[in-house]
């Protein structure tokens, strides 16, 4: 793994908000909502009532995972103290045999591995295990890793050799066990992950077991509500925790019905058919992308190439027909997941932040499996847009669902009743440096253009120092220092959004080698953004210490049109520039109806904004009747209080187009 440090620039600033503010805000919210207190109750240290969803433990573990990943590059003592406090508490709450799930331990002692499709026991253990791996990678310490191994060994003992009925309803444990295998090399973990994956979708009469489990879960929840009433009655001094509200999403009339159908036929859980036949993205989009991530990891670690064609087909079909122009996935609320092909309404768009992050994990695993530029291209697009929108610039306000049009109701929140997204963003951003390069002893592939300093331990004394002006301008300066090995091939991902690119070596334009890419003819995507257009250009030479490469990726404003099969987008366009999708927000347009304005696209022009957000590029234009318009980056909307927004605008061609 290259050793990279993120340097000052756009992402340096966002990561600073992540480690100085967001991670501490999230801990405060976990305490305020009772999520951490549940562990103290489970450890028998306080008398209280367990609050939150049955899977609330996972939000605390994901926080710990994020905190550990942040700590790897920012050894903040206050963060270390919080992590240590929670790690010790976990050690006291965890059963001696490794089981840890406060919902059962407190409310249903002795009950284990029940209602696997719905209640999330394996999902929660998965986030505990991931936190253990991240903490060990960040600190070299074994305390949390030991808890993780204890939990993993419990799962191996309880599930080894079991069949389809013993697979989890929400994928995550598979990723966690494979991460644990990577550092422990314990085959048990690889094999049980393989079992969970291979057994998925083989459960006959799935609908019957779901009905049974749903009934059982409902009964347990009802008894919990009753016991809470009893607790409040017998403990007048108990102050119920501050449980935040849900996330508002505009729902079509049939959303709940479709969710129920998806649950019964198994598609919601990706339990409808064995994974090797799953070539279409269906169901809950976070579950789906976690499954694909795990399959790609298994393929790489278990050296089983047979999964690759299915993974590639599923990815291709999703990108072509089931993804928003922002890179968001998940068209429907309630099931929080995919609709049909081209069912991509901008206002109903669910596009959960976690789903974009999960897709980024999948993209990265596809890079490691196939080496193809398209996956890093989509990673970048989702980093800036579909997931980048999830955290407010203050690090204390979040989006859960991310529509592409909002007429009110969707606003950034400090926390949610189901706060799965905030720490998922934090843990991904904290690891950003790990997604920049892949390399071997003779080659370096440049996947992301984020300012950084990197050493490549497999290449003797060879470092790159990158100063990037992305996402506002396309200029990247790369200083090469080569004190040891000098004959190295550098392969540069050419972003799909770059309309043309020039490379200068020590001030002189240099020809690039285009590697043969099997660019198969591809179906047009739903919205024009197509990561499959990205490819690598290479320079193979004997470098001299101090060489300087200057790249200039042209960032022309791009006017994106929807595929004719996407309803409701006729005469509409989306504006993108470089890796950013842009939008209109009503707070900038007191005298324009942003949903009905006719945008004269011949007047589109990029420029720096003054007095909006520091140093950003906006895109100005005029309406057909000459009123001024200001497009801001989509990821920045909703940072100025409740507002209305639209990515898709009416195109009116005036002037030179007529
Ligand atoms: O079920 C656990 C998480 O909660 C899912 O991944 C999110 O969609 C949210 O529903
Ligand atoms: Zn989420």
Coordinates of C-alpha atoms in Angstrom, one line a residue, residues 23-46 49-52 56-64 82-90 92-93 100 102 106 241 243 415 419:
X23 CA -16.3 13.1 14.6
X24 CA -16.8 14.8 17.9
X25 CA -20.3 16.0 16.9
X26 CA -21.2 12.4 16.1
X27 CA -20.0 11.2 19.5
X28 CA -22.1 13.8 21.2
X29 CA -25.1 12.7 19.3
X30 CA -24.5 9.0 20.1
X31 CA -24.4 9.9 23.8
X32 CA -27.4 12.2 23.6
X33 CA -29.5 9.6 21.9
X34 CA -28.6 6.9 24.4
X35 CA -26.7 4.7 21.9
X36 CA -23.5 4.5 24.1
X37 CA -25.6 4.2 27.3
X38 CA -27.0 1.0 25.9
X39 CA -23.5 -0.6 26.3
X40 CA -23.3 0.6 29.9
X41 CA -26.7 -1.0 30.6
X42 CA -25.6 -4.2 28.8
X43 CA -22.5 -4.2 31.0
X44 CA -24.7 -4.0 34.0
X45 CA -23.1 -0.7 35.1
X46 CA -26.2 1.5 34.9
X49 CA -33.9 1.6 29.3
X50 CA -32.4 0.6 26.0
X51 CA -33.1 3.3 23.5
X52 CA -33.0 3.2 19.6
X56 CA -28.3 1.0 17.0
X57 CA -25.0 -0.7 18.2
X58 CA -23.8 -0.4 14.6
X59 CA -23.8 3.4 14.6
X60 CA -21.5 3.4 17.6
X61 CA -19.2 0.8 16.1
X62 CA -19.1 2.7 12.8
X63 CA -18.2 5.8 14.8
X64 CA -15.3 3.9 16.4
X82 CA -13.0 8.8 23.7
X83 CA -12.0 5.7 21.7
X84 CA -10.3 4.1 24.8
X85 CA -13.3 4.8 26.9
X86 CA -15.6 3.1 24.4
X87 CA -13.2 0.2 23.7
X88 CA -13.0 -0.6 27.4
X89 CA -16.8 -0.4 27.6
X90 CA -17.2 -2.7 24.7
X92 CA -17.1 -5.1 29.5
X93 CA -20.4 -5.4 27.6
X100 CA -22.3 -8.5 21.5
X102 CA -27.3 -4.9 23.3
X106 CA -30.7 -6.2 27.6
X241 CA -33.2 10.2 25.5
X243 CA -34.4 10.5 19.8
X415 CA -28.7 13.5 13.5
X419 CA -27.9 7.8 11.9

